């Protein structure tokens, strides 16, 4: 992945929605909650795209 490519956390198996209204989005891989999408928090703090992105498994038919 390049640094210009945006990562959609909603499609990552590490993303979760929290009960905290101030920090509604979380990342299990990095272990934090955020107001923004976790991938944006990782990008702003490290300057690199998220390296822990793993696509959710396809739903079983």
PDB file of C-alpha atoms in Angstrom:
ATOM      1  CA  UNK A   1       0.000   0.000   0.000  1.00  0.00           C
ATOM      2  CA  UNK A   2       1.142   3.488  -0.707  1.00  0.00           C
ATOM      3  CA  UNK A   3       0.982   6.410   1.701  1.00  0.00           C
ATOM      4  CA  UNK A   4      -1.657   8.115  -0.469  1.00  0.00           C
ATOM      5  CA  UNK A   5      -4.063   5.165  -0.267  1.00  0.00           C
ATOM      6  CA  UNK A   6      -6.811   5.542   2.345  1.00  0.00           C
ATOM      7  CA  UNK A   7      -7.718   2.563   4.468  1.00  0.00           C
ATOM      8  CA  UNK A   8     -11.373   1.867   5.200  1.00  0.00           C
ATOM      9  CA  UNK A   9     -11.478   0.733   8.827  1.00  0.00           C
ATOM     10  CA  UNK A  10     -15.048  -0.477   8.393  1.00  0.00           C
ATOM     11  CA  UNK A  11     -13.671  -3.313   6.248  1.00  0.00           C
ATOM     12  CA  UNK A  12     -10.950  -4.289   8.753  1.00  0.00           C
ATOM     13  CA  UNK A  13     -11.402  -7.143  11.216  1.00  0.00           C
ATOM     14  CA  UNK A  14      -9.684  -5.114  13.975  1.00  0.00           C
ATOM     15  CA  UNK A  15     -12.222  -2.239  13.848  1.00  0.00           C
ATOM     16  CA  UNK A  16     -14.974  -2.064  16.448  1.00  0.00           C
ATOM     17  CA  UNK A  17     -17.609   0.379  17.673  1.00  0.00           C
ATOM     18  CA  UNK A  18     -17.351   1.369  21.331  1.00  0.00           C
ATOM     19  CA  UNK A  19     -19.981   2.483  23.834  1.00  0.00           C
ATOM     20  CA  UNK A  20     -17.998   5.618  24.661  1.00  0.00           C
ATOM     21  CA  UNK A  21     -19.707   8.628  22.997  1.00  0.00           C
ATOM     22  CA  UNK A  22     -16.462  10.657  23.057  1.00  0.00           C
ATOM     23  CA  UNK A  23     -14.438   7.854  21.442  1.00  0.00           C
ATOM     24  CA  UNK A  24     -16.894   5.806  19.345  1.00  0.00           C
ATOM     25  CA  UNK A  25     -14.395   4.004  17.101  1.00  0.00           C
ATOM     26  CA  UNK A  26     -11.715   1.546  18.190  1.00  0.00           C
ATOM     27  CA  UNK A  27      -8.868  -0.604  16.894  1.00  0.00           C
ATOM     28  CA  UNK A  28      -8.191  -3.957  18.534  1.00  0.00           C
ATOM     29  CA  UNK A  29      -4.806  -4.313  16.785  1.00  0.00           C
ATOM     30  CA  UNK A  30      -3.394  -1.113  18.261  1.00  0.00           C
ATOM     31  CA  UNK A  31      -5.565  -1.136  21.379  1.00  0.00           C
ATOM     32  CA  UNK A  32      -7.009   2.372  21.315  1.00  0.00           C
ATOM     33  CA  UNK A  33     -10.298   4.236  20.911  1.00  0.00           C
ATOM     34  CA  UNK A  34     -10.663   7.414  18.877  1.00  0.00           C
ATOM     35  CA  UNK A  35     -13.142  10.046  17.772  1.00  0.00           C
ATOM     36  CA  UNK A  36     -11.889   9.662  14.171  1.00  0.00           C
ATOM     37  CA  UNK A  37     -11.365   6.530  12.134  1.00  0.00           C
ATOM     38  CA  UNK A  38      -8.421   4.643  13.646  1.00  0.00           C
ATOM     39  CA  UNK A  39      -6.562   4.626  10.317  1.00  0.00           C
ATOM     40  CA  UNK A  40      -6.611   8.449  10.299  1.00  0.00           C
ATOM     41  CA  UNK A  41      -5.286   8.541  13.867  1.00  0.00           C
ATOM     42  CA  UNK A  42      -2.459   6.165  12.918  1.00  0.00           C
ATOM     43  CA  UNK A  43      -1.642   8.248   9.830  1.00  0.00           C
ATOM     44  CA  UNK A  44      -1.590  11.538  11.740  1.00  0.00           C
ATOM     45  CA  UNK A  45       0.534  10.194  14.598  1.00  0.00           C
ATOM     46  CA  UNK A  46       3.045   8.086  12.638  1.00  0.00           C
ATOM     47  CA  UNK A  47       2.931   9.583   9.147  1.00  0.00           C
ATOM     48  CA  UNK A  48       2.394   6.091   7.708  1.00  0.00           C
ATOM     49  CA  UNK A  49      -0.681   4.165   6.666  1.00  0.00           C
ATOM     50  CA  UNK A  50      -1.982   1.467   8.990  1.00  0.00           C
ATOM     51  CA  UNK A  51       0.146  -1.657   8.735  1.00  0.00           C
ATOM     52  CA  UNK A  52      -2.295  -3.870  10.674  1.00  0.00           C
ATOM     53  CA  UNK A  53      -5.181  -3.747   8.189  1.00  0.00           C
ATOM     54  CA  UNK A  54      -6.692  -7.185   7.651  1.00  0.00           C
ATOM     55  CA  UNK A  55      -9.862  -7.506   5.565  1.00  0.00           C
ATOM     56  CA  UNK A  56     -12.901  -8.991   7.256  1.00  0.00           C
ATOM     57  CA  UNK A  57     -13.607 -12.556   6.155  1.00  0.00           C
ATOM     58  CA  UNK A  58     -16.223 -12.948   3.450  1.00  0.00           C
ATOM     59  CA  UNK A  59     -19.678 -13.769   4.805  1.00  0.00           C
ATOM     60  CA  UNK A  60     -20.668 -17.409   4.494  1.00  0.00           C
ATOM     61  CA  UNK A  61     -23.498 -18.062   2.074  1.00  0.00           C
TER      62      UNK A  61
END
